[in-house]
CSV table of C-alpha atoms and ligand atoms in Angstrom, one decimal:
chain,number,residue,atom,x,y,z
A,208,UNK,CA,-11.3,-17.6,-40.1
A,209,UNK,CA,-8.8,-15.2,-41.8
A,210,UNK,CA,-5.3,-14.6,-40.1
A,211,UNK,CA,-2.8,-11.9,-41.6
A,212,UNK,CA,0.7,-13.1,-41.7
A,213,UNK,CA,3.5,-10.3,-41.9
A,214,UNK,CA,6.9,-11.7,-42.9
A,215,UNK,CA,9.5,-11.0,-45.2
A,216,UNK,CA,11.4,-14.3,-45.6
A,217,UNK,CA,9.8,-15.6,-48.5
A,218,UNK,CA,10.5,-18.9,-47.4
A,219,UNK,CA,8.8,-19.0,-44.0
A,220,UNK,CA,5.9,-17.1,-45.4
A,221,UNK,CA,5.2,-19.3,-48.3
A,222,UNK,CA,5.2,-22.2,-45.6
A,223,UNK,CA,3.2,-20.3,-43.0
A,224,UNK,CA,0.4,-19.5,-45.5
A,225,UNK,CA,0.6,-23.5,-47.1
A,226,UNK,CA,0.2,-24.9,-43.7
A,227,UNK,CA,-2.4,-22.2,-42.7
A,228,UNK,CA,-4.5,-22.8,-45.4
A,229,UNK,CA,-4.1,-26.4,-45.3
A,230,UNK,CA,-5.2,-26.5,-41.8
A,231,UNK,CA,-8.4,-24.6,-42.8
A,232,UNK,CA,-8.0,-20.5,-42.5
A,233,UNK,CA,-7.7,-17.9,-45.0
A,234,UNK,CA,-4.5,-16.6,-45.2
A,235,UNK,CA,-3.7,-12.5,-46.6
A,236,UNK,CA,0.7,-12.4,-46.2
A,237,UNK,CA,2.3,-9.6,-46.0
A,238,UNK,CA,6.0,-9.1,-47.2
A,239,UNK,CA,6.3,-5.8,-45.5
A,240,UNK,CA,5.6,-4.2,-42.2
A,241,UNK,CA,3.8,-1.4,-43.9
A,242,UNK,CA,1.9,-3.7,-46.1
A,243,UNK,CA,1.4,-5.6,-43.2
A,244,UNK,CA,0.1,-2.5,-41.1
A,245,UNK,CA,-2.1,-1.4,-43.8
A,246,UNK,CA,-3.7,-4.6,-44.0
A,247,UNK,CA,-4.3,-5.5,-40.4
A,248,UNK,CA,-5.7,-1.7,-40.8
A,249,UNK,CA,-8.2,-2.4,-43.2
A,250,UNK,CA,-9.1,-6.0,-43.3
A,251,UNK,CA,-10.7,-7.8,-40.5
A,252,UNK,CA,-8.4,-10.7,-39.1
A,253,UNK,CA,-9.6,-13.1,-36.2
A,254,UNK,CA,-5.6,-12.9,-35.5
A,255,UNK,CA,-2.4,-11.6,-36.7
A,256,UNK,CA,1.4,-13.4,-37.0
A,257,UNK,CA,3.6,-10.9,-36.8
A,258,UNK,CA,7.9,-11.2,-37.5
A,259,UNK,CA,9.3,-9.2,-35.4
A,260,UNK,CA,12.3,-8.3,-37.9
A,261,UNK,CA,10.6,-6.6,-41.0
A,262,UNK,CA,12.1,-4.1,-44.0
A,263,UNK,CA,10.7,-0.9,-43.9
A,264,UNK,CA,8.7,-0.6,-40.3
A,265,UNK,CA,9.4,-3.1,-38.4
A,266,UNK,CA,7.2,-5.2,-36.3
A,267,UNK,CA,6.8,-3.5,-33.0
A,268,UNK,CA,5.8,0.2,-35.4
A,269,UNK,CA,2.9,-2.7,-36.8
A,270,UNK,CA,1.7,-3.8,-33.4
A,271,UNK,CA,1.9,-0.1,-32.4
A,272,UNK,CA,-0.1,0.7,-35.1
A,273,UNK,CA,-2.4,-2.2,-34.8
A,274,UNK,CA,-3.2,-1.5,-31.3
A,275,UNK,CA,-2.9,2.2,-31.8
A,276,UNK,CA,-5.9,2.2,-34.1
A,277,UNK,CA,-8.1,0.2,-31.1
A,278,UNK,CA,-7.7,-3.2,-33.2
A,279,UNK,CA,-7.7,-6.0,-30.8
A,280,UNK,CA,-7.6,-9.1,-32.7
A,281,UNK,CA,-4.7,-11.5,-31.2
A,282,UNK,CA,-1.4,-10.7,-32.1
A,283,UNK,CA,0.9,-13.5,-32.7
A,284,UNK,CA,4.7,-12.6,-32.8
A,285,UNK,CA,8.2,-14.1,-34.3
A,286,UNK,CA,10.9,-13.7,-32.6
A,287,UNK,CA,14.5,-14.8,-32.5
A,288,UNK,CA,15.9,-17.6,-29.3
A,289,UNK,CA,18.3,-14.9,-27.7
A,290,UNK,CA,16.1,-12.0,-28.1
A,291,UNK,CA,14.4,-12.3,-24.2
A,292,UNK,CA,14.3,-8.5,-24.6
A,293,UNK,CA,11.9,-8.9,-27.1
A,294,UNK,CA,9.6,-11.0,-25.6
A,295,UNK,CA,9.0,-8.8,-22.7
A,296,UNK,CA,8.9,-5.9,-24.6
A,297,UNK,CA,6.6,-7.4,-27.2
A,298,UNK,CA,3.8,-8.7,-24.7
A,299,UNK,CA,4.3,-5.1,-23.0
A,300,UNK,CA,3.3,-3.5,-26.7
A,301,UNK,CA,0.1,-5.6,-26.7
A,302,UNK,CA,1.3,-9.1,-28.4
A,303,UNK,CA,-0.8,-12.0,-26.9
A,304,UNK,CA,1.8,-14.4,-27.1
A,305,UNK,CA,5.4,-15.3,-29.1
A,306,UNK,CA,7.4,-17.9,-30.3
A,307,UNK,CA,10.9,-18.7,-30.7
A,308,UNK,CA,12.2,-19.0,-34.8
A,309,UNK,CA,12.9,-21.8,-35.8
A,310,UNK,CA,9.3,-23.1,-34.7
A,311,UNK,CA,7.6,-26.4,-35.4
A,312,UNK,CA,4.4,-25.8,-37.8
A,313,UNK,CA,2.2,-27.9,-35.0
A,314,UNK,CA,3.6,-25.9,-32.2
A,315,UNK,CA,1.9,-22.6,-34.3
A,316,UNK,CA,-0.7,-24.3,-34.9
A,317,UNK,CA,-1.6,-24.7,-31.4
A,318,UNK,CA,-0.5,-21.2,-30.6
A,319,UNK,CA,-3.2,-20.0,-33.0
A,320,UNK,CA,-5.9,-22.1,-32.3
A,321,UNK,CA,-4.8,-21.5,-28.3
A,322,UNK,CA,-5.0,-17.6,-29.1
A,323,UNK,CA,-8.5,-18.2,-31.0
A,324,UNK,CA,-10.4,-19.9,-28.7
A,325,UNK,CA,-9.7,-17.4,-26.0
A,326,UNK,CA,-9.1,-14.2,-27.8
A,327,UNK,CA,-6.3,-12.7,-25.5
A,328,UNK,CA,-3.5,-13.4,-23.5
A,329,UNK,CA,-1.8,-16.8,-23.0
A,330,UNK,CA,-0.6,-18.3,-20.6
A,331,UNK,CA,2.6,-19.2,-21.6
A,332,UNK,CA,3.9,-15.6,-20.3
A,333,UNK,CA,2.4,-17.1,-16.5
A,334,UNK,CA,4.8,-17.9,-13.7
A,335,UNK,CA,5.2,-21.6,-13.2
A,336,UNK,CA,5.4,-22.6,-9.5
A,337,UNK,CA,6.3,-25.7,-7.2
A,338,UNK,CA,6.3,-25.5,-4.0
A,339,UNK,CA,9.2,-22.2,-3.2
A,340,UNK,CA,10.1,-22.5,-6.9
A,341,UNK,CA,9.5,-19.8,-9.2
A,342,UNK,CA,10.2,-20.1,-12.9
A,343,UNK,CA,9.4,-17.3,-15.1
A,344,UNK,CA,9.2,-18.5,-18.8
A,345,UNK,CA,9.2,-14.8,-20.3
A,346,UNK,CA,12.0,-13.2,-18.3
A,347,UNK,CA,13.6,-16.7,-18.4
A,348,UNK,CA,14.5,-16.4,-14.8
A,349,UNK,CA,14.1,-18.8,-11.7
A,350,UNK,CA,14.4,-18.4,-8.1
A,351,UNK,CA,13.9,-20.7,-5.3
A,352,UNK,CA,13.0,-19.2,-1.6
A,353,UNK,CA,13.6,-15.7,-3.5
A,354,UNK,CA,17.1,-16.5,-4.6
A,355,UNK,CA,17.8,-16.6,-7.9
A,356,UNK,CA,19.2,-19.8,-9.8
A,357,UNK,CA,21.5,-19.4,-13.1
A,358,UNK,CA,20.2,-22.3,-15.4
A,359,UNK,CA,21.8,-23.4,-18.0
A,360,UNK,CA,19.4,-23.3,-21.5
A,361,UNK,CA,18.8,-26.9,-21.4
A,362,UNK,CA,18.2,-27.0,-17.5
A,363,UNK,CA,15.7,-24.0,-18.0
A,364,UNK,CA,14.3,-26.3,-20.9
A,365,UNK,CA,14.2,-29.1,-18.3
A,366,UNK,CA,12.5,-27.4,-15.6
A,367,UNK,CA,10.1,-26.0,-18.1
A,368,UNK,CA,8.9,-28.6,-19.0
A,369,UNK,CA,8.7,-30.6,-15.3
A,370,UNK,CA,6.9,-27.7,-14.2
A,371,UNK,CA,4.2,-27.2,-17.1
A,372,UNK,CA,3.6,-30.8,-16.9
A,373,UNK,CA,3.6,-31.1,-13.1
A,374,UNK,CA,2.5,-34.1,-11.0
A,375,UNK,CA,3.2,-36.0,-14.4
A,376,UNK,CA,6.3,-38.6,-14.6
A,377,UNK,CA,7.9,-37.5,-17.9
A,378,UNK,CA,9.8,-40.4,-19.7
A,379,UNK,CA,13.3,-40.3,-20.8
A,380,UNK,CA,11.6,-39.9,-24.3
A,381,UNK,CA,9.4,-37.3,-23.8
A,382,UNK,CA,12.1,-34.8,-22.3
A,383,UNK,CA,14.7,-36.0,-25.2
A,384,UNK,CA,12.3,-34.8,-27.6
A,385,UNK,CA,10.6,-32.1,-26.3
A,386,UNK,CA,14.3,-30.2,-25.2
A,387,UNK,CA,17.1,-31.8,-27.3
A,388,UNK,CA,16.6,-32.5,-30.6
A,389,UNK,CA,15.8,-34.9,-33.2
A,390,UNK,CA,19.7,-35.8,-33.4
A,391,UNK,CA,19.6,-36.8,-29.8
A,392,UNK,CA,20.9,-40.2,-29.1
A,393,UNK,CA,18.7,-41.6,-26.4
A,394,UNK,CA,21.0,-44.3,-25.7
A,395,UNK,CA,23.8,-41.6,-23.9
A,396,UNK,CA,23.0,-40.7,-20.4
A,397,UNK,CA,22.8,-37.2,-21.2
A,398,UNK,CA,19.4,-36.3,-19.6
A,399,UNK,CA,20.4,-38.3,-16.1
A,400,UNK,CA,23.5,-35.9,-15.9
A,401,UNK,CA,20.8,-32.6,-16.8
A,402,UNK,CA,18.8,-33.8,-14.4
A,403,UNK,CA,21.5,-34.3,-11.5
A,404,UNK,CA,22.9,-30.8,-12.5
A,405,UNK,CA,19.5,-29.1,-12.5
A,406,UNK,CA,18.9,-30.9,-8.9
A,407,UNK,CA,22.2,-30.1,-7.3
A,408,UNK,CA,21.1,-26.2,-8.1
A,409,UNK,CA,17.4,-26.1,-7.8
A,410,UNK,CA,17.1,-29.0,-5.1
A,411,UNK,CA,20.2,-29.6,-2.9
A,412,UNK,CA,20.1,-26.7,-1.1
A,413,UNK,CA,16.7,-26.8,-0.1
A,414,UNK,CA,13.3,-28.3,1.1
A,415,UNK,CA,11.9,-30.0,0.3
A,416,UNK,CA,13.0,-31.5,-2.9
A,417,UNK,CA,10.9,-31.3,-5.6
A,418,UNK,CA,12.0,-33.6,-8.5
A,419,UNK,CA,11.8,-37.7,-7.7
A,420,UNK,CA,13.5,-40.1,-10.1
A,421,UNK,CA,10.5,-42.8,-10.8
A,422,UNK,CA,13.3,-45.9,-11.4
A,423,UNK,CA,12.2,-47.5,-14.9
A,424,UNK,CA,9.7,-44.7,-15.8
A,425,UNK,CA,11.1,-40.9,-15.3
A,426,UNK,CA,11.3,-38.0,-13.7
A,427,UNK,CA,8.2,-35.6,-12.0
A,428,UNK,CA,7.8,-32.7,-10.1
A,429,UNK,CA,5.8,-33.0,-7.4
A,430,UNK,CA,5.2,-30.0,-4.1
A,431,UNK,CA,4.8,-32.7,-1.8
A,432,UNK,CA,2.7,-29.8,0.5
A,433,UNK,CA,-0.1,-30.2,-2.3
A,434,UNK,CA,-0.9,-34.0,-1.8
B,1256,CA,CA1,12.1,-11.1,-40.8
């Protein structure tokens, strides 16, 4: 399978195109966006990863193009953690899916292989619901009964991650590595007060509550309506 990867940083090409290869696809790189357009223009890719910050033409001119010329391979895209404008604008354009810089390689990985097997949209972009509890992973925005809740990034990280995994008690582990990071000292009692702070604003105010502590194991989210 041959996937195009556009990206100037030399750096994150160089490792995009190792791994790539090393996990069994052909790999063209691009430097440029109008290398990258001509390429995706000529060649046939099963998928495209596409930065969204490029010299010359930058990346939404290449997914333009791409789409323009009734090409409708997959198209990965790069994108920075406070861009949320980009995301939406980016899926609007005709991206299948994004992720965040910096990114894990396996996290890619799975995008790809994700984006492969279905060649189109993923669902990462989809609402995530419990119950009166809308979360809204592209637009980062959540609402419960229609009102909207401010969320800290590590509370939105939280809920994320109760919701995608729903009906599933989440260790303390888990959660520390999947939203803080590898620095994270497991010992502190720093996800007990994200939790409680995440509860008092999605949960306190309403019913019926939807995250139960699970004493010696974690945390789930659980619509008790669905049992
Ligand atoms: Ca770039």
């Amino acid at each position: 399978m041959k996937i195009l990867v556009v990206e100037d940083e030399v750096k994150t090409g160089d490792y995009l195109r190792q791994g790539l290869a090393e996990a069994g696809f052909v790999v063209d790189l691009a430097r440029d966006g109008r290398d990258g357009l001509h390429a995706a223009l000529t060649a046939d890719y099963e998928l495209t990863i596409l930065d969204v910050m490029l010299p010359g033409i930058d990346g939404w001119s290449v997914l333009r193009g791409i789409r323009a010329a009734g090409k409708e391979m997959p198209v990965l895209f790069l994108t920075a953690r406070d861009q949320v404008d980009d995301r939406v604008r980016g899926l609007e354009l005709g991206a299948d899916d994004y992720l965040i810089k910096p990114f894990a390689f396996a996290e890619l990985l799975a995008r790809v292989r994700t984006l492969l097997r279905r060649g189109g949209k993923s669902r990462e972009a989809e609402l995530l619901r419990a119950a009166d509890l809308e979360l809204d992973p592209l637009r980062r925005r959540v609402t419960r009964s229609g009102k909207r809740i401010d969320l800290t990034a590590k509370e939105f990280a939280l809920l994320e991650l109760l919701l995608r995994r729903q009906g599933e008690v989440l260790p303390r582990s888990l959660i520390a590595s999947q939203v803080w990071d590898m620095n994270f000292d497991s010992d502190t009692n720093v996800i007990e007060v994200a939790v409680r702070r995440l509860r008092a604003k999605i949960d306190d105010d309403f019913e019926p509550r939807l995250i139960r502590t699970v004493r010696g194991m974690g945390y789930v989210i659980e619509d008790p309506e669905c049992d």
